[in-house]
Short mmCIF file of N, CA and C in Angstrom, two decimals:
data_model
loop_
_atom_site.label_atom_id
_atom_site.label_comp_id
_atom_site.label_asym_id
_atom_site.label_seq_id
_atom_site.Cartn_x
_atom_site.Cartn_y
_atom_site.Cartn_z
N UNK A 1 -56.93 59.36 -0.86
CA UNK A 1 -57.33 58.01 -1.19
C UNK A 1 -56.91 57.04 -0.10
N UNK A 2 -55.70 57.19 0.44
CA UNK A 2 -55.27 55.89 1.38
C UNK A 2 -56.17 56.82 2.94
N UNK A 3 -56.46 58.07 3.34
CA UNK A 3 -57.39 58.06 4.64
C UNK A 3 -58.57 57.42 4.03
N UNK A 4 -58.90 57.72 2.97
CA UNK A 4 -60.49 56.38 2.99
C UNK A 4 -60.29 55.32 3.03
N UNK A 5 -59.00 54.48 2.53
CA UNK A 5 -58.86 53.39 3.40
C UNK A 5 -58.82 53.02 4.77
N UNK A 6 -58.13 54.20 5.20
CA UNK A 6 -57.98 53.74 6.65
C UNK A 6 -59.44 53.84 7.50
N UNK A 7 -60.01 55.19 7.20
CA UNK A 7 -61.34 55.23 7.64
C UNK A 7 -61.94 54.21 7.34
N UNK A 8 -62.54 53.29 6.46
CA UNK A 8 -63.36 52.07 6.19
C UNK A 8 -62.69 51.00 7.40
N UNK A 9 -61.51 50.99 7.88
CA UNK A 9 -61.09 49.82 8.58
C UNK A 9 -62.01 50.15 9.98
N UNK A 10 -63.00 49.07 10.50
CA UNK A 10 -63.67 49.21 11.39
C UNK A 10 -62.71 48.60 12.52
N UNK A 11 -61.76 47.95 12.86
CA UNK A 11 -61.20 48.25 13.93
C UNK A 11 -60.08 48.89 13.90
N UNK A 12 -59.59 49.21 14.53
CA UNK A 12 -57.88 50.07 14.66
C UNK A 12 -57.58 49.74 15.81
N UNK A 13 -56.50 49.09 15.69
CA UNK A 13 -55.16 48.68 16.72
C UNK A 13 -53.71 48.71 16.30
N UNK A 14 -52.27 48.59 16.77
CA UNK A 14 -51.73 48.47 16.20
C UNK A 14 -51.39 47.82 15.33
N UNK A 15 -51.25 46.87 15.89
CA UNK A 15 -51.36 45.67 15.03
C UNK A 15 -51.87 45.18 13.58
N UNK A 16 -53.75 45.64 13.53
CA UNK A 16 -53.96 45.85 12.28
C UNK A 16 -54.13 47.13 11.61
N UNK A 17 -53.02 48.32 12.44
CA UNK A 17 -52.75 49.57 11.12
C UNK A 17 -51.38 49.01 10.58
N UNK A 18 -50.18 48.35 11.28
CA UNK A 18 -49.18 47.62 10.62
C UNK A 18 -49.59 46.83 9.47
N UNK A 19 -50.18 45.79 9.75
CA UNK A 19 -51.05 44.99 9.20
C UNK A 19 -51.49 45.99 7.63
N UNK A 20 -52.22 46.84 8.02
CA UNK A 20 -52.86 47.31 7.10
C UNK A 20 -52.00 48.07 6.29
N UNK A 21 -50.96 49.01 6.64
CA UNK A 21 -49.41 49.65 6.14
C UNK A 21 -49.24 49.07 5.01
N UNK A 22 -48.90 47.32 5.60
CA UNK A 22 -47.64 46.74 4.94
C UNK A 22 -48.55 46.66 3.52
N UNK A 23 -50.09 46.32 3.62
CA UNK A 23 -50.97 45.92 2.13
C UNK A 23 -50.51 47.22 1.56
N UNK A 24 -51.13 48.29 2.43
CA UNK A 24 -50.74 49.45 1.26
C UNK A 24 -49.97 49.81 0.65
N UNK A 25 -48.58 49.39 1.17
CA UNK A 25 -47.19 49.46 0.39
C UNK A 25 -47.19 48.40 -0.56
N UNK A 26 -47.31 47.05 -0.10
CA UNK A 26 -47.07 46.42 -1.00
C UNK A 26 -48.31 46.61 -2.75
N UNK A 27 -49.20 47.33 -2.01
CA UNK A 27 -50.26 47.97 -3.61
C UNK A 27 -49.49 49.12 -4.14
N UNK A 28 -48.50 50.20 -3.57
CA UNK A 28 -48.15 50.69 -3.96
C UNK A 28 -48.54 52.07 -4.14
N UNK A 29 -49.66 51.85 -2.96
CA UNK A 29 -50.40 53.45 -2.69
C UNK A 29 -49.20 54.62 -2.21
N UNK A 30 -48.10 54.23 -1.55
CA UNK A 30 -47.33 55.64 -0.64
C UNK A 30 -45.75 54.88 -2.02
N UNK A 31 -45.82 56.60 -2.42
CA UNK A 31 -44.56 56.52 -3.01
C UNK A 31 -43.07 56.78 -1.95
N UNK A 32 -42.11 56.64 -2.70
CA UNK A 32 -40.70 56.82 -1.75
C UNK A 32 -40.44 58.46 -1.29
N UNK A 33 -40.04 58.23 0.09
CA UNK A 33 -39.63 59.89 -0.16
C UNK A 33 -38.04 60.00 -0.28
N UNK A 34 -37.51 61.40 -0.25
CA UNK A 34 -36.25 61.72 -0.31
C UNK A 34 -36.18 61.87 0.81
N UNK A 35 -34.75 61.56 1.59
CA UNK A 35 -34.69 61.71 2.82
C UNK A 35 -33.40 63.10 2.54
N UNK A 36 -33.41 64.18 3.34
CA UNK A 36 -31.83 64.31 3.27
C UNK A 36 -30.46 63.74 3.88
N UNK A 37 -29.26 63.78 3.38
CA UNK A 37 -28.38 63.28 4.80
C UNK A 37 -27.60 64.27 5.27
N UNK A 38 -27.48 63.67 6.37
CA UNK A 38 -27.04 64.32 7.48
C UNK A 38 -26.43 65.44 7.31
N UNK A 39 -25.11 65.31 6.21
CA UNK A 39 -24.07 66.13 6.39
C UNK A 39 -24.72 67.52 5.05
N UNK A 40 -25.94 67.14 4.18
CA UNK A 40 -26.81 67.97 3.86
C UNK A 40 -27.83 68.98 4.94
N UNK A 41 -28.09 68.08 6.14
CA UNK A 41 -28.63 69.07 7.32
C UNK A 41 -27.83 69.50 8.20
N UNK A 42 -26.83 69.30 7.95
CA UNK A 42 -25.47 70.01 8.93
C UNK A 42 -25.58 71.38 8.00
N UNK A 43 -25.12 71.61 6.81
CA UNK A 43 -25.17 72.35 6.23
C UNK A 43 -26.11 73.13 5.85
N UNK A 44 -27.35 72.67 5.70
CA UNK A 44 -28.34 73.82 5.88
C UNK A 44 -28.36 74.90 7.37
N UNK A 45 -28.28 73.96 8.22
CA UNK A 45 -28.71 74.63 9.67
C UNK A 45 -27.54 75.37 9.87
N UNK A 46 -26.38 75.35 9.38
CA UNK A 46 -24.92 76.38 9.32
C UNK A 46 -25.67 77.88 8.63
N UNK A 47 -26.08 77.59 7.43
CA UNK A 47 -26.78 78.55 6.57
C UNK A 47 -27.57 79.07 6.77
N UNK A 48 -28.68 78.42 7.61
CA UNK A 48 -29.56 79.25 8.23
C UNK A 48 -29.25 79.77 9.52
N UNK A 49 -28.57 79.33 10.32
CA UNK A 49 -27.93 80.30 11.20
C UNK A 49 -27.03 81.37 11.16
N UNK A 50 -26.42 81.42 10.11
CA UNK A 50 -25.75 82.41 9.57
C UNK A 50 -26.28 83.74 8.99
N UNK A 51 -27.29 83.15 8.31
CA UNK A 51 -28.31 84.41 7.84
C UNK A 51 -28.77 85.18 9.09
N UNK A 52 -29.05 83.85 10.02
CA UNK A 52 -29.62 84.96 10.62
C UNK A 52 -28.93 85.70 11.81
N UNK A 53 -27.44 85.23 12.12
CA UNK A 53 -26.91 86.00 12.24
C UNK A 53 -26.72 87.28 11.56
N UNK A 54 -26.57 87.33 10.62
CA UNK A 54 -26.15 88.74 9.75
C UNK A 54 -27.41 89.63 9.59
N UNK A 55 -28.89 88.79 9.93
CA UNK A 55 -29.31 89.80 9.63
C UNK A 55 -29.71 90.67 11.00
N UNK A 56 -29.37 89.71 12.19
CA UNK A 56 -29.19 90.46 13.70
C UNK A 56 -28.50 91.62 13.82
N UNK A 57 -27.26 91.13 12.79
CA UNK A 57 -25.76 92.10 13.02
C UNK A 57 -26.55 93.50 12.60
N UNK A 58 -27.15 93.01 11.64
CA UNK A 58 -28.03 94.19 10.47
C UNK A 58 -28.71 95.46 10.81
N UNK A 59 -29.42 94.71 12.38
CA UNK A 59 -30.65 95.14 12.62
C UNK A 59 -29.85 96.27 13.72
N UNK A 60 -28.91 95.08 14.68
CA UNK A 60 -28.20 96.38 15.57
C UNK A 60 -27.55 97.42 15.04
N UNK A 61 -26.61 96.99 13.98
CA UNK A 61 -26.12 98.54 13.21
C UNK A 61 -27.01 99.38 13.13
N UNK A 62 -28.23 99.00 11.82
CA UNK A 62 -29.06 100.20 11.82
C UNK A 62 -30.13 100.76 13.13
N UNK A 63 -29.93 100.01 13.89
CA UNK A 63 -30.50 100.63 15.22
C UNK A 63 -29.36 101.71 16.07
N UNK A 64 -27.97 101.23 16.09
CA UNK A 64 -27.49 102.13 16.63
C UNK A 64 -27.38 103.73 15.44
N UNK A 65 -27.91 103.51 14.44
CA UNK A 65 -27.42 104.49 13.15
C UNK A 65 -28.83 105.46 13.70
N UNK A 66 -29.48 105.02 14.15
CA UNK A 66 -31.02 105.49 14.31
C UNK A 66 -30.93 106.44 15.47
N UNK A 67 -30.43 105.36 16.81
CA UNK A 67 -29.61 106.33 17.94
C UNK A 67 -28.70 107.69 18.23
N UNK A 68 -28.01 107.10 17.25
CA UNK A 68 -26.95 108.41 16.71
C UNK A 68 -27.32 109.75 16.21
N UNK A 69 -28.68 109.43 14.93
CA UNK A 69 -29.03 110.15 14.63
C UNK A 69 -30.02 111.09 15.37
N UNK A 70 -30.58 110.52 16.97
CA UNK A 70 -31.28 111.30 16.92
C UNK A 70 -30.30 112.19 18.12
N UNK A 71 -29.12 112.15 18.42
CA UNK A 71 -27.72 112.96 18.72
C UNK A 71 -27.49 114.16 17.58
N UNK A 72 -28.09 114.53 16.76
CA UNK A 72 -27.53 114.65 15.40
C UNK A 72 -26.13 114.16 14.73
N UNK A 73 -25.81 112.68 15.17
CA UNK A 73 -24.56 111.89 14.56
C UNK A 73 -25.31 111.28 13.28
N UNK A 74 -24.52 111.59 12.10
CA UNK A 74 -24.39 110.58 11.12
C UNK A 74 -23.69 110.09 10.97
N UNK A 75 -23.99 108.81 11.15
CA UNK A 75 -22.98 107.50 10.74
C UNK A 75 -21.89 107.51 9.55
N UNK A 76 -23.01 107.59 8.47
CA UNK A 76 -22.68 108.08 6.92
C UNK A 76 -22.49 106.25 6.14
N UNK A 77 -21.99 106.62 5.17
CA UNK A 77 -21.78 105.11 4.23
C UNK A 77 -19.99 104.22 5.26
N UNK A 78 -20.53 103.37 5.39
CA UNK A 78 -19.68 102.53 5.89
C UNK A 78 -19.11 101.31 5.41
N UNK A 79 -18.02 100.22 5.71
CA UNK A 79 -18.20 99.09 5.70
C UNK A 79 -18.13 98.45 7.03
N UNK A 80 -18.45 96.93 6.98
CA UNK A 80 -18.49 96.32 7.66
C UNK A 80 -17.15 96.09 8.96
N UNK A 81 -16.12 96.45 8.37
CA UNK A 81 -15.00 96.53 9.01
C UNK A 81 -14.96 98.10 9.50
N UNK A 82 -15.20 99.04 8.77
CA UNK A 82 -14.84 100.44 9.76
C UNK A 82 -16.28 100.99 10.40
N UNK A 83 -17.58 100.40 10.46
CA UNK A 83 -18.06 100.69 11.11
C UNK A 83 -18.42 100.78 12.49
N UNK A 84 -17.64 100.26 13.31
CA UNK A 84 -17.22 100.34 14.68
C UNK A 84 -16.51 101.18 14.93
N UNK A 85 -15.64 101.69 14.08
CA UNK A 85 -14.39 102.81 14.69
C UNK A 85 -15.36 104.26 14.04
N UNK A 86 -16.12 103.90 13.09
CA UNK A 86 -16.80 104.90 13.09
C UNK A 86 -17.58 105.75 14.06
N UNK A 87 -18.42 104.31 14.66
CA UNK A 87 -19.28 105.14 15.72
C UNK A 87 -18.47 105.58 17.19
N UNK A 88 -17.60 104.66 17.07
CA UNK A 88 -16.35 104.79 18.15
C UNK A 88 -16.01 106.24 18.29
N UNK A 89 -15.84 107.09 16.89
CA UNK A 89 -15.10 107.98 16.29
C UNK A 89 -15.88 108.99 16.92
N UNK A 90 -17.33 108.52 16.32
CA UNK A 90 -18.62 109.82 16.63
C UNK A 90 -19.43 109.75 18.03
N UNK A 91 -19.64 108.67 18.81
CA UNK A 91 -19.49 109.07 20.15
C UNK A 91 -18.66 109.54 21.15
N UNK A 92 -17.14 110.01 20.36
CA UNK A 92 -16.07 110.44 21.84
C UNK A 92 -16.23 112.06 21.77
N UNK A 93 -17.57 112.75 20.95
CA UNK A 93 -17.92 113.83 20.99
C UNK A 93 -18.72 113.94 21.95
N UNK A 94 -19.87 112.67 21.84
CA UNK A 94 -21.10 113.41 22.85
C UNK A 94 -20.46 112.36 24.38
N UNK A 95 -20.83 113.50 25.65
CA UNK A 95 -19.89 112.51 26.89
C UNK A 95 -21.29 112.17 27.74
N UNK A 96 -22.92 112.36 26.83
CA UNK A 96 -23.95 110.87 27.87
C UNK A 96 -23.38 109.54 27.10
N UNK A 97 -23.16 109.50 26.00
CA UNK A 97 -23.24 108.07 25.38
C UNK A 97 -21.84 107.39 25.18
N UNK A 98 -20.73 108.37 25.94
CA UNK A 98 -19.56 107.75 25.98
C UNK A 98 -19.57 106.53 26.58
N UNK A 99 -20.16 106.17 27.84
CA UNK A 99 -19.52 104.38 28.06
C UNK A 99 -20.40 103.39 26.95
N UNK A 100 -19.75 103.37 26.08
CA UNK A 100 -20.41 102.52 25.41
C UNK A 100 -19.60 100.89 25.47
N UNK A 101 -19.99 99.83 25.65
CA UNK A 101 -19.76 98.72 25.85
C UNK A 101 -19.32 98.06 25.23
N UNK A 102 -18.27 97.10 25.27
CA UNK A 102 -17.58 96.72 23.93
C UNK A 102 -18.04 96.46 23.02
N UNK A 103 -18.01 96.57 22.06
CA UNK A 103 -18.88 96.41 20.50
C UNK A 103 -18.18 95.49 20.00
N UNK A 104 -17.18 94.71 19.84
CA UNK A 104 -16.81 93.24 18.83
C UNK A 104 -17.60 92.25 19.10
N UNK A 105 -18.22 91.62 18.70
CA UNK A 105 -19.11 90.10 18.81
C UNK A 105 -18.02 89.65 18.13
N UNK A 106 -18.41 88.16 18.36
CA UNK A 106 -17.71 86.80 18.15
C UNK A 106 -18.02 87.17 16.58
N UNK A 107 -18.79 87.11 15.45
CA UNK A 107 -18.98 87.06 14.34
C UNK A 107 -18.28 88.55 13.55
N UNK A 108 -17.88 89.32 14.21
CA UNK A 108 -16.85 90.58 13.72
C UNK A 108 -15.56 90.17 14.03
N UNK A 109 -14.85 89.50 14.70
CA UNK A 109 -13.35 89.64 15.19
C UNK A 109 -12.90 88.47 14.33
N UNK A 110 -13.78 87.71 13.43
CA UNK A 110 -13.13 86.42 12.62
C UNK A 110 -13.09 87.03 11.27
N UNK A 111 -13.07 87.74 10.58
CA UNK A 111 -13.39 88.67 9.34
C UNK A 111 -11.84 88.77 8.45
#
């Protein structure tokens, strides 16, 4: 309803789309929005970066579990804390995939 207003206005400038704004508000065509604040988008974007951290963390575990396996290493059921010393454990068998590179990220050593 308010683009057919605007479409009917045969000129457009700034001036009279301000112009034209302020009528429409004051008729009461555009309701209020919610804005969020700030310290509500601080906190989302923590949360969504977090997810998707974990689900990175996610993706490399089960990629190195995939690697392993085709070593015939099984990983097996783990947690989040002994699965590093796990694979630690099960590569000081095979000696191509021994240099393996430090494995703590910043998001494992705060736990």
């Amino acid at each position: 309803m308010c683009a057919l207003a605007f479409k009917a206005m045969p000129v457009k400038t700034d001036r009279t789309d301000a112009r034209d704004i302020a009528q429409l508000m004051r008729l009461g065509w555009f309701r209020p929005v919610h804005c969020k604040s700030l310290p509500a988008q601080e906190v989302r974007a923590l949360l969504t970066t977090r997810k998707l951290l974990q689900a990175k963390r996610h993706d490399v575990e089960m990629s190195l579990r995939g690697v392993l396996h085709g070593f015939g290493l099984k990983v097996g059921p783990t947690t989040p804390k002994t699965f590093e010393g796990r694979v630690r454990d099960l590569v000081a068998c095979v000696a191509l995939i021994l240099p393996l590179p430090p494995f703590t990220s910043p998001s494992r050593r705060h736990r």
